[in-house]
XYZ file of C-alpha atoms in Angstrom:
379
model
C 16.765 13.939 18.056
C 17.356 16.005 15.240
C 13.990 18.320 15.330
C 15.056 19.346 18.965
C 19.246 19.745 17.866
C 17.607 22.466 15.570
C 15.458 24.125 18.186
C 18.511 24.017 20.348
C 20.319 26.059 17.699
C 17.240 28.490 17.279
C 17.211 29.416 21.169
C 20.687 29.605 21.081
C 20.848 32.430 18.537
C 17.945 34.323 19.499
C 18.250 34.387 22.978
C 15.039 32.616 23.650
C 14.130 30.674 26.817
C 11.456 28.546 24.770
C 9.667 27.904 21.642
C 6.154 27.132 21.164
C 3.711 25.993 18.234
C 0.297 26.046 18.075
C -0.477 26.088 14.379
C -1.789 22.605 13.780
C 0.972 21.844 11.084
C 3.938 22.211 13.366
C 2.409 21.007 16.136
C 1.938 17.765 14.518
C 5.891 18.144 13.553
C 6.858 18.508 17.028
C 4.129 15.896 18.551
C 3.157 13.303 15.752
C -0.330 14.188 16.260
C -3.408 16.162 15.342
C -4.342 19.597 17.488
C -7.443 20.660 14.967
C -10.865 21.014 16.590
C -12.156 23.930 14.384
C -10.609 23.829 10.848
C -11.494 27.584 10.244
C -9.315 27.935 13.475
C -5.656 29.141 12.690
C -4.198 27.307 16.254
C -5.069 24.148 17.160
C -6.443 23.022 20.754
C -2.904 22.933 22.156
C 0.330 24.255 21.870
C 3.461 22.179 22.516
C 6.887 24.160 23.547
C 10.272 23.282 24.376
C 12.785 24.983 26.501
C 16.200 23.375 26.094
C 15.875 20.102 28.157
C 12.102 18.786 27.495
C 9.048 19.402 25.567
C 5.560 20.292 27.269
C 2.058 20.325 26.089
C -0.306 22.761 27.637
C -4.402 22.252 26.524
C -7.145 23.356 28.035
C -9.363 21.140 30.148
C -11.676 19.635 27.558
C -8.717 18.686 25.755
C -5.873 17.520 28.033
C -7.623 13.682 28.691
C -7.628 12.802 24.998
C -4.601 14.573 24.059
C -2.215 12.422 26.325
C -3.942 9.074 25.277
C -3.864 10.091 21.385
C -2.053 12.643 20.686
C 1.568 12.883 21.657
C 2.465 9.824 19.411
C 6.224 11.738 19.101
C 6.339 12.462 22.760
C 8.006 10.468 25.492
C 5.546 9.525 28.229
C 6.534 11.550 30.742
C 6.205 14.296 29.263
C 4.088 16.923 30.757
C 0.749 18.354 29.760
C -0.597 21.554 31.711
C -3.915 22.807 31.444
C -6.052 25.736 32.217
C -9.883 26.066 32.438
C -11.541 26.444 29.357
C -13.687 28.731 30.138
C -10.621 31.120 32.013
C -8.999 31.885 28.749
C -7.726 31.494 25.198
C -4.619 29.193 24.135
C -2.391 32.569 23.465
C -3.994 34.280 26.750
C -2.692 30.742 28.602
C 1.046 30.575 27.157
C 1.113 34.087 28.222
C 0.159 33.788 31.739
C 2.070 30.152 32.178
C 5.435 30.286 30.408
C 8.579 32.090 31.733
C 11.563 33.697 30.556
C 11.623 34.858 26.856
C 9.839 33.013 24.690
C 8.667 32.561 20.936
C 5.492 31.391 19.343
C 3.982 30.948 15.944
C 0.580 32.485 16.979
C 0.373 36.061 18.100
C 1.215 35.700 21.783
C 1.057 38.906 23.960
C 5.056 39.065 25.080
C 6.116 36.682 23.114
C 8.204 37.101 19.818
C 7.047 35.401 16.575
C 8.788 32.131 14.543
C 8.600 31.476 11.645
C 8.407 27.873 11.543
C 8.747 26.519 7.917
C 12.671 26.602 7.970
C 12.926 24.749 11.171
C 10.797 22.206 9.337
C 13.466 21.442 6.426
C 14.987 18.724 5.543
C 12.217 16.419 6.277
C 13.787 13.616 9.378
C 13.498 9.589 8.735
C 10.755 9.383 10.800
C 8.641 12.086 8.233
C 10.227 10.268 5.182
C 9.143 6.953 6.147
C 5.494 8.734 6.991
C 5.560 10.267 3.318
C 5.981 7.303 1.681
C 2.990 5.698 3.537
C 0.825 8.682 3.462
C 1.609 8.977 -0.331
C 1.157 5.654 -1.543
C -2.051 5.769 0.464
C -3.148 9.220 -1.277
C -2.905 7.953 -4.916
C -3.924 4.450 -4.004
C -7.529 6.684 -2.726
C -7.476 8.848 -6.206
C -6.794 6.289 -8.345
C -9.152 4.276 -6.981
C -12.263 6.696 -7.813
C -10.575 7.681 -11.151
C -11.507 3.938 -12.617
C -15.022 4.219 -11.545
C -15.842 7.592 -13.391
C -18.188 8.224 -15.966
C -18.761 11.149 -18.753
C -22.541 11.596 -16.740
C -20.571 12.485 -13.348
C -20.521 15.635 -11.558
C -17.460 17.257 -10.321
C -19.121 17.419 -7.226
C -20.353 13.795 -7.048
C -16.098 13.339 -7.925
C -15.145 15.330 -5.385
C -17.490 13.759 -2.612
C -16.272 10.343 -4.049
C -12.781 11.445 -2.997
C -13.020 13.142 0.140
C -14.912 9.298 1.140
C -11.834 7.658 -0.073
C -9.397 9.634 1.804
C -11.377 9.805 4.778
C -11.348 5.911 4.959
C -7.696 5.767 4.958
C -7.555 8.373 8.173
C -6.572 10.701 5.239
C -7.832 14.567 4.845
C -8.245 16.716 2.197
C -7.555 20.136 2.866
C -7.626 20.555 -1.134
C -9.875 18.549 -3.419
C -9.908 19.744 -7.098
C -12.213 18.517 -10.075
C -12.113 19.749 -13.278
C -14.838 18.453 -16.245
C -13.294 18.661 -20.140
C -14.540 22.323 -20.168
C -13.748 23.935 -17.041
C -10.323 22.369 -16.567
C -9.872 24.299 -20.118
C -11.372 27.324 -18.325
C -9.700 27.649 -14.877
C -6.064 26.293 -13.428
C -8.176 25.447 -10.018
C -10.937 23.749 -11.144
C -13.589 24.039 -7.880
C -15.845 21.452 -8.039
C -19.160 22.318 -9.663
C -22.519 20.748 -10.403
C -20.789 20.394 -14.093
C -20.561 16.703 -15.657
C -17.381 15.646 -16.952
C -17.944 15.077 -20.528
C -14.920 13.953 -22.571
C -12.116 13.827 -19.474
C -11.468 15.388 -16.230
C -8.675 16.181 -14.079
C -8.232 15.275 -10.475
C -6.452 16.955 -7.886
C -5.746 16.578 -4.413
C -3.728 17.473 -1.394
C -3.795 15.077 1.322
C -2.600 15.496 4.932
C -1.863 12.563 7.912
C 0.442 13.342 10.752
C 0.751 16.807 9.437
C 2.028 16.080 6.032
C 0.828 16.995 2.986
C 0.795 14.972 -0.436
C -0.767 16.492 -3.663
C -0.878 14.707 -6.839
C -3.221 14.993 -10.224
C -4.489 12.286 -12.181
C -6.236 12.918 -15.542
C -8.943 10.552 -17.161
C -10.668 10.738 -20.651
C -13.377 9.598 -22.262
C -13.175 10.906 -25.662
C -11.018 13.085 -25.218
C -9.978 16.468 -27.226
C -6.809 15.399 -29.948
C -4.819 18.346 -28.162
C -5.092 16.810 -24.928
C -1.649 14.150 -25.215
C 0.367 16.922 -26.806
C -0.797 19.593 -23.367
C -0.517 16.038 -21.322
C 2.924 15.218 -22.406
C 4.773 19.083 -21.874
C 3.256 19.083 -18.503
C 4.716 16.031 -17.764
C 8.084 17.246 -19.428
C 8.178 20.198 -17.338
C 7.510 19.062 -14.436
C 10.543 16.319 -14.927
C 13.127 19.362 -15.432
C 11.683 20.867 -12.004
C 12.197 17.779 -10.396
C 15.461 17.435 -12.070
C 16.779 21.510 -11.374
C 15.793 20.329 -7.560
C 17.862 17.515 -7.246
C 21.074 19.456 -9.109
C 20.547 22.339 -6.746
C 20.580 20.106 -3.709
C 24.357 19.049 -4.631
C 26.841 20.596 -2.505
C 27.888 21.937 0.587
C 27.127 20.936 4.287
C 25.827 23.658 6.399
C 26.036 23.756 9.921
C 24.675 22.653 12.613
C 22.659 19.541 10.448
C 25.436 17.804 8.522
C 22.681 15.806 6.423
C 21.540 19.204 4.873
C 22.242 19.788 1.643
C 21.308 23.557 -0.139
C 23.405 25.272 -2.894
C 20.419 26.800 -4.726
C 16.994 28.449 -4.113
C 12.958 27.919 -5.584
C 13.994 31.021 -8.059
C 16.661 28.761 -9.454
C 14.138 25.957 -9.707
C 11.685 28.387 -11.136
C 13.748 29.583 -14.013
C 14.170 26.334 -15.266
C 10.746 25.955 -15.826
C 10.266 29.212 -17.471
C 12.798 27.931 -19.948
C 11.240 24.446 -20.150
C 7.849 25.933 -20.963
C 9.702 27.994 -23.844
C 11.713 25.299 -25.451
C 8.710 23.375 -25.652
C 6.693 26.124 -27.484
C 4.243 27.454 -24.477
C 6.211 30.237 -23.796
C 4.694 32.162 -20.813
C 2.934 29.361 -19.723
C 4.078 29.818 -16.263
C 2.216 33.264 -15.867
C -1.464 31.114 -15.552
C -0.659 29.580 -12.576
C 1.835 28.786 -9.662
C 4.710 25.890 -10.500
C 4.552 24.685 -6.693
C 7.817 23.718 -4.428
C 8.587 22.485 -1.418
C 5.767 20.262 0.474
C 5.891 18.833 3.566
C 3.940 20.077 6.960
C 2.147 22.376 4.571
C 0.430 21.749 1.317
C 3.392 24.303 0.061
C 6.179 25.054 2.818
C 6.889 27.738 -0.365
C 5.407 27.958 -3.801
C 8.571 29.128 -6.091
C 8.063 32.876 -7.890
C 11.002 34.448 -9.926
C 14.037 35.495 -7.671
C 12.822 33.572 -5.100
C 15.679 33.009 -2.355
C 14.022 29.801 -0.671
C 16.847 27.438 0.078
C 16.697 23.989 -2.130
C 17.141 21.654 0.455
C 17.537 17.863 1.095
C 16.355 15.465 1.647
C 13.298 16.935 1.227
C 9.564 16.651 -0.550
C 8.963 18.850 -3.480
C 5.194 18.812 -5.514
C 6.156 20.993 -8.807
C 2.672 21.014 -10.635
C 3.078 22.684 -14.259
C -0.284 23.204 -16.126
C -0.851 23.532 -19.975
C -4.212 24.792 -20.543
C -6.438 21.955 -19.618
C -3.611 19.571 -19.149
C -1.362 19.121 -15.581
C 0.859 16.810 -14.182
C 1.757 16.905 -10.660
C 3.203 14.369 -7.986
C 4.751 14.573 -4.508
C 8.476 13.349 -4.769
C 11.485 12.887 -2.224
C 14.731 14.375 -3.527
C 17.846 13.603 -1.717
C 21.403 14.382 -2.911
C 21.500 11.062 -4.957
C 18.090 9.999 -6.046
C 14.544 11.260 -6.605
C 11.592 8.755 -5.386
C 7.968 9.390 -6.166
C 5.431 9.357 -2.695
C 2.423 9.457 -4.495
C 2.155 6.609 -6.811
C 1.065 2.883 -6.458
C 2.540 1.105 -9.873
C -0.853 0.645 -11.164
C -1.836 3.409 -13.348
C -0.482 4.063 -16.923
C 2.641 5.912 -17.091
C 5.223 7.231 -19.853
C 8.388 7.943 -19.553
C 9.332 11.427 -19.277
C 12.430 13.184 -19.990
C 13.544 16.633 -18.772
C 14.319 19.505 -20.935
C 17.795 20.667 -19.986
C 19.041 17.681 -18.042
C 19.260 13.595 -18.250
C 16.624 12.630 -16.028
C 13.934 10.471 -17.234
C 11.184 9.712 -14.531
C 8.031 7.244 -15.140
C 4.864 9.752 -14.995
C 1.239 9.373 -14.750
C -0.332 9.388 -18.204
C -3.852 9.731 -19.256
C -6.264 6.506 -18.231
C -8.743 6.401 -20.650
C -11.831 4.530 -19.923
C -14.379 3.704 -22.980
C -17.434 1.898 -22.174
C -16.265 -0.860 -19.403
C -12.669 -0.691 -20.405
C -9.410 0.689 -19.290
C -6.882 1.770 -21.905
């Protein structure tokens, strides 16, 4: 399996005995399934670990029953899960008292050393990329759906409820749920849902997690919308095409050991400058300084957001959600970029599109355009 053929190679060069995870996002890497109780929590309910030869699940007593019959979707069935009284002690107090040798955690762990578990979560396996693709047609499928039954009297927060209802019904969350009305989405780059009504269009914005992957996408709808709005539209879309496009270039190359699929010859602060120069061929110089670009998604809603100079590895095959943002205009999808194609997660084939062309290299990729809805129609 290849997730463990990397742990392998972590415990091997840091001396480590085991490796444990407790955050809820790489839990669900390691596992398949969902640890969260308490969202304001930063660990989940359990912790999974693995030593070499197996993996383990320790849980406290409330948990353990559900967590083998629901949980462990990833996990062969004989593996174990160890619990402790609940009311004894805490999930870090319990990995401290029950696990051995030297060990590593992503919580703070009396003992223990600390991982960092975002690189061990790159490239994304088949299993994940076959998730994505379900998880992200099933994301805009739920966005797109409320997008055709808005109205210029509706609420952001009405729009936001709306979505959270429609993701919810397809064992979806939404850790992020964005609406922005014609004058706020001029106003603010994260548009918070407020009691304000839409007016002449609004922008849409979501990230959606399911198995411990994250999708994000935007969709924008208008009404009457401002004249400037398909020029802003249109450069988003344009720079987000050459991020997608600088991703996939920088992915071309050499094969690093020990995961021969892996492919990484340049970092987010590549990526990054090739929007900066997008933005300024396109006349929005600067641009970039109003809000993050985005990067690499996958077990997080950002496994890294890309800043100038930033020495993230590019790597494949892998999700990316670049998100560029002219004032009151954004365009933003979750795509899969391996060495020899890009494909789009979060899109159904059912929404108006244009074709988009990068700035500084030959890809054209369909985009999400604008869906305008007067009266009872859809234009």
């Amino acid at each position: 399996m290849e997730k463990l053929e990397r742990l392998d190679a972590y415990l091997e060069a840091n001396g480590l005995s085991s490796i444990w995870f407790a955050r809820p996002n790489s839990y669900a890497w390691l596992t398949g399934g969902n640890s969260v109780i308490d969202r304001e929590a930063d660990a989940g309910v359990a912790a999974v670990g693995y030593d070499g030869e197996r993996r383990r699940v320790l849980t406290d007593t409330i948990e353990a029953e559900r967590t083998i019959a629901e949980e462990l979707p990833d996990l062969p069935d004989d593996a174990p899960v160890e619990t402790f009284p609940w009311y004894a002690d805490s999930l870090a107090g319990a990995l401290a008292d029950r696990v051995d040798g030297s060990a590593a955690a992503d919580i703070d762990v009396p003992g223990f050393e600390t991982v960092d578990p975002t690189p061990l979560r790159q490239p994304l396996t088949e299993t994940d990329r076959e998730r994505y693709r379900e998880l992200g047609r099933a994301t805009a499928t739920a966005v797109e759906s409320v997008c055709r039954e808005l109205r210029p009297e509706d609420t952001e927060h009405e729009v936001a409820s709306a979505l959270r209802v429609a993701l919810s019904a397809r064992r979806i969350e939404a850790p992020v749920v964005l609406v922005g009305s014609a004058e706020r989405a001029q106003q603010y780059r994260h548009y918070t849902p407020k009691d304000a009504e839409l007016g002449e269009y609004a922008l849409l914005s979501v990230t959606a997690q399911r198995h411990g992957l994250h999708a994000s996408c935007t969709r924008t709808v208008a009404f009457d919308p401002p004249a400037w709005l398909e020029d802003r539209h249109t450069t988003a879309t344009r720079v987000e095409t050459e991020a997608i496009a600088a991703t996939q270039e920088l992915t071309q190359g050499r094969e690093p050991e020990p995961e021969p699929d892996r492919r990484t010859t340049g970092t987010a602060g590549d990526v990054f400058g090739a929007i900066q120069n997008a933005y300024a061929t396109l006349g929005y110089e600067g641009e970039w300084e109003l809000h993050h670009q985005g990067g690499a998604a996958g077990f997080a809603g950002r496994e890294w957001i890309a800043t100038p100079d930033h020495e993230a590895p590019v790597t494949a095959p892998m999700a990316y959600a670049w998100n560029p943002t002219v004032q009151g205009a954004k365009s933003e999808d979750t795509v899969l970029v391996t060495e020899d194609d890009v494909e789009v997660l979060t899109t159904t084939g059912h929404w108006p599109s244009r074709t988009a062309r990068a700035v500084d290299h030959e890809l054209e990729l369909e985009r999400p355009g604008i869906l305008g809805i007067h009266g009872d129609r859809e234009t």
